[in-house]
Backbone as a ProteinNet text record, in pm:
[ID]
protein_1_A
[PRIMARY]
MSDITSRTSNDPLTDRVSHPRYPRSNGYDARWTIENQMGPHALWLLEWLAPALGLDTLSPGSRVLDLGCGRAMTSIFLAKEYDVQVTAADLWVKPGENAARITEAGVADRVLPVYAEAHDLPFGEGGFDAIVSVDAYQYFGTDDLYLPRLTRLLKPGGRVGVVVPALREEIDGTEPPEHLEPYWEPDFWCFHSAAWWRRQWTRSGTVEVETADWLDDGWRDWLRWCEVVAEEHTDEWHVRMAGQCAEMLRLDQGRTLGFVRVVGRRP
[TERTIARY]
685.4	624.9	716.8	754.8	842.7	759.9	819.4	749.8	791.7	710.1	744.6	722	659	636.1	737.8	844.4	950.1	1057.1	1106.1	1209.3	1339.5	1447.6	1578.4	1629.9	1655.3	1703	1845.1	1875.9	2009.3	2052.2	1955.3	1983.7	1981.1	2091.2	2093.6	1988.9	1960.2	1859.8	1721.2	1690.9	1562.1	1548.7	1655.1	1652.3	1630	1686.6	1674.7	1533.1	1456.3	1320.6	1214.7	1255.8	1159.2	1118.4	988.9	936	837.6	855.6	767.4	621.8	598.8	461.2	387.1	461.9	400.1	435.2	381.7	419.4	381.7	269.5	231.3	330.6	367.6	462.5	597.6	634.7	763.8	776.7	664.1	666.8	699.3	713.2	736.5	884.7	927	1067	1115.6	1223.5	1273.2	1313.9	1384.3	1428.6	1309.7	1206.3	1085.2	1021	1011.9	950.6	1035.9	1167.2	1255.2	1243	1247.6	1246.7	1111.4	1004.6	871.2	815.3	895.3	847.8	836.5	747.9	733	724.8	785.9	780.9	796.1	721.9	726.5	686.8	717.2	689.9	538.5	485.6	340.4	277.3	347.7	289.6	280.6	381.4	373.6	251.8	234.3	124.1	-11.2	-21.1	-147.2	-176.7	-73.1	-94.9	-137.4	-90.6	-138	-284.1	-321.7	-459.2	-557.4	-514.1	-603.8	-700.5	-654.8	-751	-856.1	-816.7	-914.3	-1016.2	-971.2	-1060.2	-1144.3	-1105.8	-1180.7	-1157.8	-1036.8	-1011.6	-1031.1	-999.6	-1015.9	-1162.7	-1251.9	-1394.4	-1461.1	-1388.8	-1445.2	-1456.5	-1563.3	-1580.6	-1487.6	-1441.2	-1361.2	-1434	-1361.2	-1421.7	-1482.8	-1480.4	-1530.2	-1452.1	-1517.5	-1455.3	-1391.5	-1263.4	-1187.7	-1124.1	-1140.3	-1072.1	-945.6	-832.3	-703.1	-669.9	-696	-688.9	-550.7	-484	-346.9	-253.8	-266.2	-197.5	-48.8	-0.9	139.4	175.5	278.3	321.2	249.1	134.3	39.8	87.3	187.6	227.1	112.2	43.2	-66.7	-181.3	-205	-312.5	-281.5	-156.8	-113.6	-125.8	-84.7	-94	-239.7	-329.2	-470.9	-525.6	-490.8	-540.2	-484.3	-355	-291.2	-332.1	-338.7	-360.2	-507.5	-596.7	-737.3	-832.8	-778	-857.5	-973.9	-944.8	-1046.4	-1017.3	-1118	-1103.4	-1066.9	-952.5	-898.2	-897.1	-947.3	-930	-815	-704.6	-581	-575.4	-614.8	-628.6	-513.1	-451.8	-342.1	-334.6	-281.7	-263.9	-122.1	-24.3	116.4	178.3	126.9	182.5	83	129.7	41.5	-10.2	-135.8	-193.5	-111.5	-53.5	26.3	146.2	210	324.4	279.8	168.5	118.6	67.7	10.8	-40.5	70.9	189.8	302.8	342.2	343.9	378.6	273.3	149	38.2	41	65	74	191.5	305.4	423.8	398.6	315.2	283.7	178.5	119.2	23.8	-117.3	-154.5	-289	-363.7	-333.1	-399	-549.5	-592.4	-735.7	-807.7	-731.3	-793.6	-761.7	-672	-635	-646.3	-725.3	-744.1	-680.3	-572.7	-511.5	-585.7	-611.6	-679.9	-609.5	-623.3	-573.8	-688.5	-665.7	-774.7	-720	-784.8	-756.9	-856.8	-812.3	-893.7	-1025.2	-1029.9	-1152.8	-1242.7	-1199.7	-1277	-1269.7	-1324.2	-1315.8	-1425.5	-1386.7	-1483.4	-1556.3	-1617.6	-1683.3	-1826.5	-1913	-2051.2	-2069	-2179.8	-2207.3	-2236.1	-2190	-2220.4	-2156.1	-2044.8	-1985.9	-1876.6	-1829	-1714.9	-1753.5	-1695.7	-1714.1	-1620.5	-1506.8	-1410	-1325.7	-1276.3	-1183.2	-1060.2	-944.2	-816.5	-729.9	-654.8	-556.4	-438	-319	-197.6	-99	-62.5	33.8	-6.1	-133	-180.9	-293.9	-378.1	-501.2	-474.3	-359.2	-328.5	-320.2	-292.2	-274.5	-406.7	-516.3	-645.3	-755.5	-738.6	-846.3	-864	-776.1	-795.3	-906.6	-950.2	-1063.4	-1189	-1256.8	-1376.2	-1484.1	-1486.3	-1593.3	-1555.1	-1433.7	-1387.8	-1450.4	-1451.8	-1499.6	-1644.1	-1735.9	-1871	-1874.4	-1787.6	-1781.8	-1731	-1630.1	-1568.2	-1659.7	-1725.9	-1805.2	-1928.5	-1966.4	-2075.9	-2041.8	-1912.7	-1869	-1880.8	-1902	-1912	-2054.2	-2063.9	-2192.6	-2230.3	-2358.7	-2396.7	-2331.4	-2269	-2197.5	-2052	-2011.6	-1873.1	-1783.6	-1656.1	-1560.5	-1458	-1414.4	-1301.2	-1191.7	-1069.4	-958.1	-834.4	-765.5	-645	-534.3	-410	-294	-217.3	-183.4	-117.4	0.4	106.8	207.3	138.9	179.6	97.7	181.4	114.2	172.7	123.1	211.7	169.1	66.7	92.9	1.6	-2.3	-114.5	-123.9	-22.8	26.3	124.9	53.8	79.7	23.2	102.1	34.1	102.7	131.6	226.4	255	395.8	472.2	609.8	623.2	706.2	730	812.7	818.8	908	1051	1118.5	1250.2	1347.9	1343.6	1440.3	1413.2	1290.9	1256.9	1262.1	1287.7	1282.9	1371.8	1493.7	1577	1518.7	1428.7	1374	1230.2	1166.5	1022.3	990.5	893.3	845	700	653.2	513.9	412.5	443.5	351.8	327.8	423	409.3	291.6	241.4	127.1	-1.1	2.7	-113.7	-106.6	-1	7.9	-73.5	-151.5	-235.5	-235.8	-290.9	-295	-416.2	-415.5	-529.4	-657	-644.9	-763.1	-818.7	-728.8	-773.1	-849.4	-797	-863.2	-996.7	-1003	-1129.8	-1236.3	-1198.1	-1292.4	-1334.1	-1237.9	-1264.6	-1365.7	-1345.5	-1435.4	-1570.3	-1571.5	-1697.6	-1782.9	-1720.9	-1793.5	-1858	-1799.5	-1853.2	-1994.6	-2026.9	-2159.7	-2185.9	-2081.9	-2102.5	-2051.5	-1972.1	-1921.9	-1928.6	-1935.6	-1915.8	-1767.9	-1695.7	-1552.4	-1528.4	-1467.3	-1442.4	-1301	-1207.7	-1068.2	-1003.9	-925.2	-837.5	-725.8	-614.5	-510.1	-369.9	-275.4	-134.5	-59.1	32.2	112.9	230.2	225.8	335.7	466.8	567.6	699.7	695.9	594.4	587.9	706	757.7	872	994.2	1004.4	1117.3	1106.6	983.7	963.3	998.7	954.7	979.3	1129.7	1199.4	1343.9	1416.4	1377.7	1442.3	1428.9	1310.7	1287.1	1367.2	1370.2	1448.2	1595.7	1647.2	1788.2	1814.8	1723.7	1739.5	1733.9	1635	1620.8	1743.2	1791.4	1907.9	2030.5	2040.6	2157.1	2139.9	2014.5	1992.9	1926.3	1862.2	1791.6	1891.1	1849.6	1937.7	1926	1827.8	1806.2	1861.6	1940.9	2009.2	1912	1803.2	1705.9	1642.8	1603.2	1543.9	1643.9	1767.6	1871	1884.7	1887.8	1904	1784.4	1663.6	1543.5	1528	1556	1546.2	1649.3	1767.5	1871.2	1832.6	1773.8	1729.4	1616.8	1526.4	1415.7	1469.2	1567.2	1626.8	1691.5	1763.1	1823.9	1717	1607	1498.5	1437.8	1413.7	1350.9	1443.7	1572.9	1668.9	1671.9	1660.6	1661.2	1532.4	1420.7	1290.8	1264.3	1308.6	1292.2	1146	1054.1	913.9	843.2	909.6	844.2	729.8	744.9	649.6	587	667	624.3	601.7	503.9	473.7	360.8	274.3	164.2	33.7	-74.7	-210.1	-292.2	-376.8	-474.6	-613.8	-701.1	-839.4	-930.9	-1035.9	-1132.6	-1272.4	-1352.6	-1492.2	-1584.4	-1703.3	-1802.4	-1920.6	-1958.9	-2078.4	-2202.6	-2287.9	-2406.9	-2494.4
-2618.6	-2492.4	-2425.8	-2302.4	-2231.2	-2157.5	-2138.8	-2069.1	-1922.6	-1839.4	-1697.3	-1622.8	-1688.4	-1621.7	-1663.7	-1733.2	-1767.9	-1660.4	-1626.3	-1524.4	-1588.7	-1539	-1588.5	-1504.2	-1568.6	-1493.6	-1444.4	-1331	-1271.7	-1247.4	-1220.6	-1189.1	-1037.2	-974.6	-828.3	-775.7	-849.3	-804.6	-804.3	-908.5	-913.5	-795.9	-766.3	-654.2	-521.9	-507.4	-381.9	-355.3	-459.9	-438.5	-460.2	-486.1	-493.6	-353	-335.7	-202.4	-211.7	-132.4	-143.2	-109.8	-34.4	5	-104.9	-204.6	-304.2	-446.5	-488.4	-619.2	-737.4	-730	-841.7	-855.7	-744.5	-747.2	-800.6	-776	-822.8	-974.7	-1043.4	-1188.9	-1249.7	-1167.5	-1219.3	-1213.5	-1314.6	-1326	-1201.2	-1142.4	-1016.4	-1030.1	-1137.3	-1157.3	-1170.2	-1238.9	-1255.6	-1120.3	-1034.4	-903	-817.4	-828.7	-750.3	-795.8	-925.1	-976.9	-959.4	-943.1	-930.2	-789.1	-694	-556.4	-494.3	-393.6	-316.5	-167.2	-128	11.2	17.9	106.4	112.5	-21.3	-38.7	-165.2	-185.5	-271	-286.4	-343.1	-430.7	-489.1	-386.1	-301.1	-193	-105.4	-68.9	21.3	-44.8	-172.7	-243.4	-255.3	-278	-289.1	-155.4	-45	87.1	107.5	58.1	73.1	-13.5	-129.8	-232.5	-185.2	-114.9	-76.2	22.3	114.4	210	140.6	36.5	-37.8	-140.2	-170	-267.1	-410.3	-443.8	-580	-682.5	-646.1	-739.8	-770.1	-688	-709.7	-796	-827.4	-911.7	-1055.6	-1121.6	-1261.7	-1348.5	-1461.7	-1553.8	-1589.6	-1587.6	-1618.7	-1500.2	-1381.9	-1262.4	-1241.3	-1180.8	-1162.6	-1024	-1021.3	-897.1	-889.4	-775.7	-748.9	-671.3	-726	-658.4	-603.4	-476	-413.9	-355.6	-404	-364.5	-433	-564.8	-641.6	-661.5	-625.6	-646.7	-794.3	-828.3	-968	-1043	-993.1	-1062	-1072.7	-996.7	-998.2	-955.4	-848.1	-798.6	-898.4	-967.7	-1067.3	-1184	-1228.3	-1336.3	-1292.5	-1170.2	-1114.2	-1110.8	-1065.4	-1059.3	-1197.5	-1296.2	-1431.8	-1489.4	-1472.6	-1530	-1460	-1327.4	-1251.6	-1235.9	-1237.7	-1207.6	-1318.1	-1426.9	-1543.8	-1506.6	-1425.7	-1384.8	-1448.3	-1447.7	-1494	-1373.1	-1380.6	-1265	-1287.5	-1189.4	-1184.9	-1090.1	-1144.6	-1069	-1022.8	-897.4	-846.1	-754.1	-778.9	-693.7	-692.9	-583	-567.8	-599.5	-571.1	-579.7	-716.8	-791.5	-922	-1029.9	-1126.1	-1230.5	-1320.2	-1365.8	-1451.8	-1578.2	-1634.9	-1755.7	-1733	-1617.3	-1584.8	-1570.2	-1500.9	-1484.8	-1615.8	-1701.6	-1830.2	-1913.1	-1908.7	-1983.9	-1930.3	-1796.7	-1735.6	-1767.9	-1761.9	-1787.9	-1932.8	-2024.8	-2166.2	-2190.4	-2131.6	-2147.2	-2095.3	-1991.5	-1933.7	-2014.3	-2112.9	-2199.5	-2145.5	-2051	-1992.5	-2002.6	-2105.5	-2121.3	-2142.4	-2189.4	-2209.7	-2080.9	-1974	-1849.3	-1729	-1741.7	-1630.1	-1671.9	-1597.3	-1623.5	-1511.7	-1539.4	-1435.3	-1419.7	-1295.8	-1269.3	-1154.5	-1155.9	-1046.1	-947.5	-821.5	-724.1	-583.5	-507.3	-364.2	-291.2	-189.3	-125.7	-69.6	-32.3	22.9	-83.4	-208.2	-316.7	-438.8	-425.5	-531.4	-635.5	-761.8	-866.5	-927.4	-842.1	-890.2	-837.1	-914.8	-873.3	-768.6	-696.4	-592.7	-654.8	-585.5	-625.9	-754.8	-793.4	-922.4	-920.7	-801.8	-795.5	-727.3	-779.3	-718.1	-599.4	-601.5	-492.5	-488.6	-370	-350.6	-280.7	-333.4	-281.6	-246.4	-137.2	-104.9	-34.9	-91.6	-39	1.5	129.8	183	151.5	169.8	147.1	242.4	276	350.1	485.1	545.7	676.8	673.2	556.8	547.3	551.1	520.3	520.3	590.9	608.1	657.5	807.2	884	1029	1070.3	980.4	1002.5	1028.5	1140.3	1175.5	1068.6	991.7	893.2	753.7	738.3	602	542.2	614	556.7	505.9	577.6	522.2	386.7	368.8	238.8	130.4	165.5	67	26.4	121.7	90.8	6.9	-3.1	-93.8	-238.8	-268	-404.2	-438.9	-337.8	-358.9	-393.9	-479.2	-499.6	-372	-344.1	-230.2	-242.2	-134	-135.4	-175.7	-220.9	-258.7	-136.3	-157.4	-46.3	-63.7	49	54.6	135.4	83.8	152.7	147.8	260.4	267.9	338.1	304	380.2	418.9	546.6	597.7	687	688.7	793.6	928.1	1026.8	1147.3	1271.1	1385.1	1514.9	1561.5	1624.2	1684.1	1794.1	1876.6	1982	1984.2	2028.8	2039.3	2141.4	2116.9	2203.4	2302.4	2429.9	2533.1	2538.8	2576.2	2595.7	2466	2472.4	2359.4	2302.9	2356.7	2311	2241.9	2139.7	2073.7	2162.2	2130.8	2205.4	2202.5	2312.5	2326.1	2218	2183.4	2084.9	1944	1920.2	1788.2	1781.6	1893	1898.1	1793.7	1767.4	1666.2	1525	1500.3	1365.5	1352.2	1463.9	1463.2	1396.2	1307	1240.8	1281.4	1281.2	1319.5	1240.3	1113	1031	1088.2	1168.1	1220.8	1317.5	1367.8	1458.7	1387.4	1254.1	1182.3	1171.3	1225.1	1230	1350.3	1329.5	1436.8	1431	1535.2	1546.5	1471.3	1451.5	1387.5	1468.3	1601.3	1685.9	1670.2	1659.1	1641.1	1510.7	1402.7	1273.4	1272	1336.6	1341.9	1413.4	1525.6	1599.3	1516.7	1451	1369.8	1259.5	1189.4	1079.6	1130.7	1239.1	1294.7	1341.8	1406.9	1457.2	1344.9	1226.2	1115.5	1078.9	1104.1	1073.1	925.8	843.4	698.6	635.6	710.3	657	763.6	717.9	804.3	795.6	904.7	902.3	895.7	787.2	766.9	806.9	799	831.1	891.4	996.3	1049.5	1121.8	1053.4	1112.1	1080.5	1155.1	1151.7	1063	981.5	896.5	977	1003.4	1077.5	1001.8	1072.5	1014	900.4	898.4	795.8	801.5	920.7	934.6	862.2	856.7	784.8	634.5	581.8	440.6	415.5	503.2	490.6	493.3	588.3	600.4	476.5	432.7	314.6	194.1	176.2	63.8	77.3	197.4	219.7	187.8	226.1	199.4	49.3	-24.1	-169.1	-232.5	-192.8	-250.1	-218	-95.3	-54.8	-137.6	-182.4	-258.6	-409.8	-456.6	-600.4	-667.4	-590.3	-653.6	-714	-820.3	-889.8	-838.8	-753.3	-701.6	-559.7	-536.2	-408.1	-291.6	-313	-205.1	-163	-259.6	-228	-155.5	-196.7	-131	15	38.9	175.6	263.3	211.5	290.5	319.5	220.6	241.7	343	338.6	434.7	576.5	595.7	729.2	779.6	689.8	727.2	766.7	693.4	725.7	863.4	895.9	1028.8	1137.6	1117.5	1214.5	1233.7	1124.5	1132.8	1195.6	1165.9	1229	1379.7	1421.4	1563.5	1631	1563.7	1622.8	1629.4	1528.1	1525.9	1540.4	1487.7	1490.3	1621.9	1716.7	1845.1	1829.8	1736	1724.4	1586.4	1480.7	1345.9	1257.5	1169.6	1073.7	983	943.6	852.8	903	874.4	903.6	774.2	752	643.8	706	641.1	686.6	566.1	580.4	473.5	531.8	464.5	504.9	384.8	410.6	305.5	325.5	219.3	226.8	224.2	322.6	327.9	203.6
96.6	140.1	242.9	216.6	309.2	413.6	530.2	637.7	635.9	573.1	560.9	690.9	787.6	916.1	1021.4	976.5	1071.8	1071.4	1188.7	1202	1247.7	1191.6	1231.9	1347.2	1460.5	1576.4	1552.8	1612.1	1602.3	1458.3	1372.7	1232.7	1217.6	1178	1165.2	1068.7	961.7	865	928.5	1004	1073.9	1169.8	1240.8	1334.1	1260.4	1141.8	1067.6	1020.7	993.9	943.2	1051	1174.5	1284.3	1324.5	1348.5	1376.8	1493.6	1597.5	1714.3	1684.1	1577.5	1543.9	1466.1	1414	1327.6	1373.4	1487.8	1543.6	1455.5	1386.4	1298.5	1184	1123.4	1011.7	1054	1179.2	1228.8	1222.4	1217.9	1216.3	1081.9	976.8	842.4	806.6	732.8	695.1	622.5	671.9	617.3	471.1	438.4	300.7	206.8	250	168.2	138.9	238.3	215.9	122.8	131.1	44.6	-100.4	-122.1	-258.7	-327.4	-250.2	-311	-303	-257.2	-248.1	-388	-397.5	-521.7	-488.6	-377.7	-334.1	-183.6	-116	30.5	92.4	221.1	289.9	300.2	213.9	202.9	328.8	398.3	520	631.7	644.6	742.6	714.3	588.4	552.4	575.3	542.3	565.1	713.9	793.6	937.9	997.3	940.7	983.9	944.3	827.7	779.5	857.9	902.1	956.2	1064.6	1169.7	1273.7	1224.7	1137.5	1084.9	995.6	926.4	837.4	912.4	1036.1	1115.6	1073.8	1029.5	983.4	1093.9	1217.7	1329.2	1359.1	1308.4	1333.9	1227.4	1120.7	1015.7	1063.4	1023.9	1059.3	975.3	1029.5	948.3	819	709.6	580.3	509	570.3	501.4	372.8	274.6	143.6	135.5	98.5	87.7	-50.3	-115.2	-242	-213	-254.7	-243.2	-381.3	-401.1	-533	-557	-662.9	-688.5	-590.4	-581	-475.5	-502.4	-622.7	-653.2	-649.9	-574.8	-564.7	-453	-415.4	-325.3	-181.2	-141.2	0.1	89.8	51.3	133.8	138.3	27.4	23.4	116.4	113.9	202.5	348.4	377.1	511.8	558.3	473.4	508.7	543.9	462.9	487.5	616	638.5	755.5	885	880.8	1003.7	1040.3	939.5	967.6	923.2	868.1	831.2	739.3	638.4	542	405.6	319.6	182.3	95.6	30.3	-40.1	-190.8	-263.4	-408.5	-436.3	-486.1	-508	-652.1	-675.8	-811.4	-847.2	-963.5	-1007.9	-1159.9	-1212.8	-1356.2	-1399.2	-1312.9	-1350.6	-1325.3	-1228.1	-1193.6	-1235.2	-1310.9	-1363.2	-1250.7	-1263.6	-1159.2	-1133.6	-1239	-1220.7	-1130.4	-1145.5	-1060.5	-914.4	-894.6	-757.5	-699.4	-785	-736	-674.2	-735.3	-680.7	-543.8	-529.8	-400.5	-294.6	-335.4	-243.7	-195.4	-286.9	-250.4	-157	-187.8	-103.7	37.4	47	178.3	253.5	187.5	255.9	266.3	177.7	186.6	53.3	-25.8	-155.2	-141.2	-25	-1.5	35.9	61.1	105.4	17.7	-78.8	-165.2	-310.8	-386.1	-528.6	-609.8	-684.9	-767.6	-900.2	-938.8	-1065.6	-1138	-1270.3	-1352.5	-1370.5	-1335.7	-1345.5	-1360.7	-1445.9	-1459.6	-1371.8	-1301.8	-1198.6	-1251.4	-1379.6	-1435.1	-1497.3	-1493.1	-1554	-1463.4	-1343.6	-1243.7	-1267.4	-1281.1	-1318.9	-1199.1	-1117.2	-996.4	-989.3	-925.5	-910.7	-802.1	-807.4	-709.3	-572.7	-469.3	-332.6	-287.4	-348.5	-316.3	-211.2	-172.9	-80.8	50.1	158.5	289.7	309.1	241.2	250.4	123.9	93	-17.9	37.2	0.8	47.9	-72.4	-62	-165.7	-100	-119	-56.7	-165.9	-167.9	-264.4	-407.7	-439.6	-575.7	-612.9	-516.6	-546.7	-611.7	-583	-639.5	-791.5	-848.7	-993.1	-1069.6	-1003	-1072.8	-994.3	-863.2	-778.8	-773.6	-840.9	-842.8	-938.9	-1024	-1114.3	-1031.1	-1055.7	-977.6	-983.7	-1090.6	-1110.5	-1062.6	-1011.6	-982.9	-857.2	-747.4	-621.3	-630.6	-696.3	-708.7	-779.8	-879.4	-947.1	-852.5	-776.1	-688.9	-574.5	-513.3	-394	-425.9	-552.3	-588.4	-555.5	-547.8	-519.4	-371.2	-286.2	-142.3	-100.5	2.8	67.3	143.6	162.8	247.3	384.4	429.7	555	542	423.1	401	388.1	410.5	408.5	297	244	152.8	221	218.3	282.6	196.6	186.9	105.4	183.1	149.1	192.4	66.9	56.9	-63.4	-25.9	-108.4	-94.2	-111.3	-33.7	-25.7	-0.2	-7.5	23.3	159.8	232.8	359.5	334	234.6	193.1	40.6	-16.2	-161.3	-215.1	-334.9	-398.8	-490.6	-470.6	-558.2	-689.1	-795.5	-922.3	-994.9	-1087.2	-1174.6	-1158	-1063.6	-1044.2	-908.8	-900.4	-771.1	-680.2	-551.5	-462.6	-517.7	-503.9	-566.6	-521.1	-393.4	-343.8	-396.9	-447.2	-500.2	-652.4	-716.5	-862.9	-930.4	-881	-948.4	-944.3	-849.3	-830.8	-879.2	-905.1	-932	-1064.7	-1060.9	-1180.9	-1204.7	-1330.8	-1357.8	-1275.3	-1246.6	-1166.5	-1027.1	-976.4	-841.4	-827.9	-941	-932.2	-889.3	-882.9	-829.1	-676.9	-615.3	-469.5	-420.6	-314.8	-261	-108.5	-49	97	153.1	284.7	351.1	330.5	337.2	317.3	176.1	78.3	-61.2	-74.5	-18.4	-29.9	43.8	160.6	232.6	149.7	90.4	6.2	-116.1	-178.4	-296.9	-267.5	-157.4	-123.8	-74.5	1	49.8	-66.8	-162.8	-279.8	-361	-356.1	-436.2	-393.9	-266.9	-216.3	-196.8	-210	-203.1	-74.9	3.7	130.2	238	361.9	477.2	513.4	500.5	526.3	676.4	720.2	862.4	902.7	810	838.2	714.6	734.8	630.2	703.7	724.4	807.1	755.2	809.6	772.6	871.2	821.2	908.2	963	1092.9	1155.8	1137.4	1090.1	1065.8	964.5	879.8	776.6	680.8	660.5	570.8	627.3	759.7	819.9	792.9	802.9	770.1	623.7	536.6	393.4	365.2	427.4	409	461.2	578.8	637.2	545.1	489.4	400.4	270.8	213.7	90.5	112.3	226.9	256.7	264.8	327	336.4	197.1	117	-16.6	-103.1	-94	-172.5	-137.9	-14.7	29.1	14.6	19.2	31.2	-88.7	-176.6	-288.1	-386.4	-451.3	-545.2	-688.1	-714.2	-849.5	-862.1	-964.7	-979.7	-995.7	-1069	-1091.6	-958.6	-876.5	-747.4	-657.7	-663.2	-583.6	-624.5	-754.2	-804.2	-769.2	-790.3	-763.3	-614.4	-530.5	-386.4	-339.3	-398.7	-362.2	-397.5	-514.5	-555.3	-465.3	-430.5	-341.7	-204.6	-154.6	-24.8	-27.2	-134.6	-147.9	-140	-210.4	-213.2	-74	-3.2	128.4	231.7	222.4	314.1	292.3	167.5	136	183	165.2	197.2	347.3	423.4	569.7	614.3	532.8	570.9	547.1	485.8	458.9	358.6	266.3	156	146.1	157.3	121.5	243.7	232.3	337.5	292.5	387.6	357	418.5	348.2	395.2	387.9	488.3	480.8	475.1	399.6	384.2	397.2	477.9	496.3	482.2	401.1	384.3	399.7	450.7	473.5	380.2	310.5	226.7	316.5	304.4	392.6	375.2
[MASK]
+++++++++++++++++++++++++++++++++++++++++++++++++++++++++++++++++++++++++++++++++++++++++++++++++++++++++++++++++++++++++++++++++++++++++++++++++++++++++++++++++++++++++++++++++++++++++++++++++++++++++++++++++++++++++++++++++++++++++++++++++++++++++++++++++++++++++++

C-alpha cells in the first residue's frame, strides 16, 4: 500500500502543485494526482466545495455519493479527510480499476466503487447524507428533470453540491466568443454561469439553493494545472489535451471560462 498523502520535501513538482487556498489537497502526492487526473485538479475543486457543502459537519460514517468520480481521487479524499462512507459512482472508469486505487490508498473499508449511469442510479431513496459531483455534473445535470430525480436519493436535510467548468456570463446567440472559436467544442455548450445554475436548481422546486458562485481566479488554477499536466504526464494524449487547454485559458484570461459551485439542501 502506497502512502498517497506523503509529500517529498524540496521536490520542485510538489512545490508547483502546492496551493495556499487548498491546504488539504497539498498533502497528497503530486505525481499521484497528475497520473489520475481527468481534467481540472479535482481535489482543489472539491476542497473549494467542501465548506459550502458542510462536509466538516457530517458525522463519521455518513453516507456520501460521489457522482462521476472518475478515477476515484475525490472519493479517496472524502474518505480520508472527512471519515465518511463513499459510494464512488462512474460510467467511464470500471469499478475494478477504481477498487485497486482505493485499496492502494488504504480506504477500501470506506469507499465502494460502482458502475453507474447518471440517469439510472441503482440506489434507494433517502439513502445518502450528501451528494458530491466534481467536473461531471455538467454532462447530465443541465436536463430540467434531472435534479428532482437525483435529490430523491438524499435524506431530508441532506445537501447536493457540484463544481463545474463554467461561463462568467451566459453567451448570447449560437456562436462562441470569437477568441475561443479555434478551441470551442460542442460539449462546451453545457457550461453555464452561476446565475443560470441558481435559476435551474431553484426552478426544480426540490432544493433550497444555498450557494451558486464563481471561483475568483479559478481560470488561473485551471491554467496552472494544465501546464503541469502538459509537462509531467506520462501519456501523450493527456499531454496534448492539457497543452491545448492551457493555450485556450492563456488566451481567454478569465474573460469567459472558470468554475462555478452550486449547493442545494433538500428540505
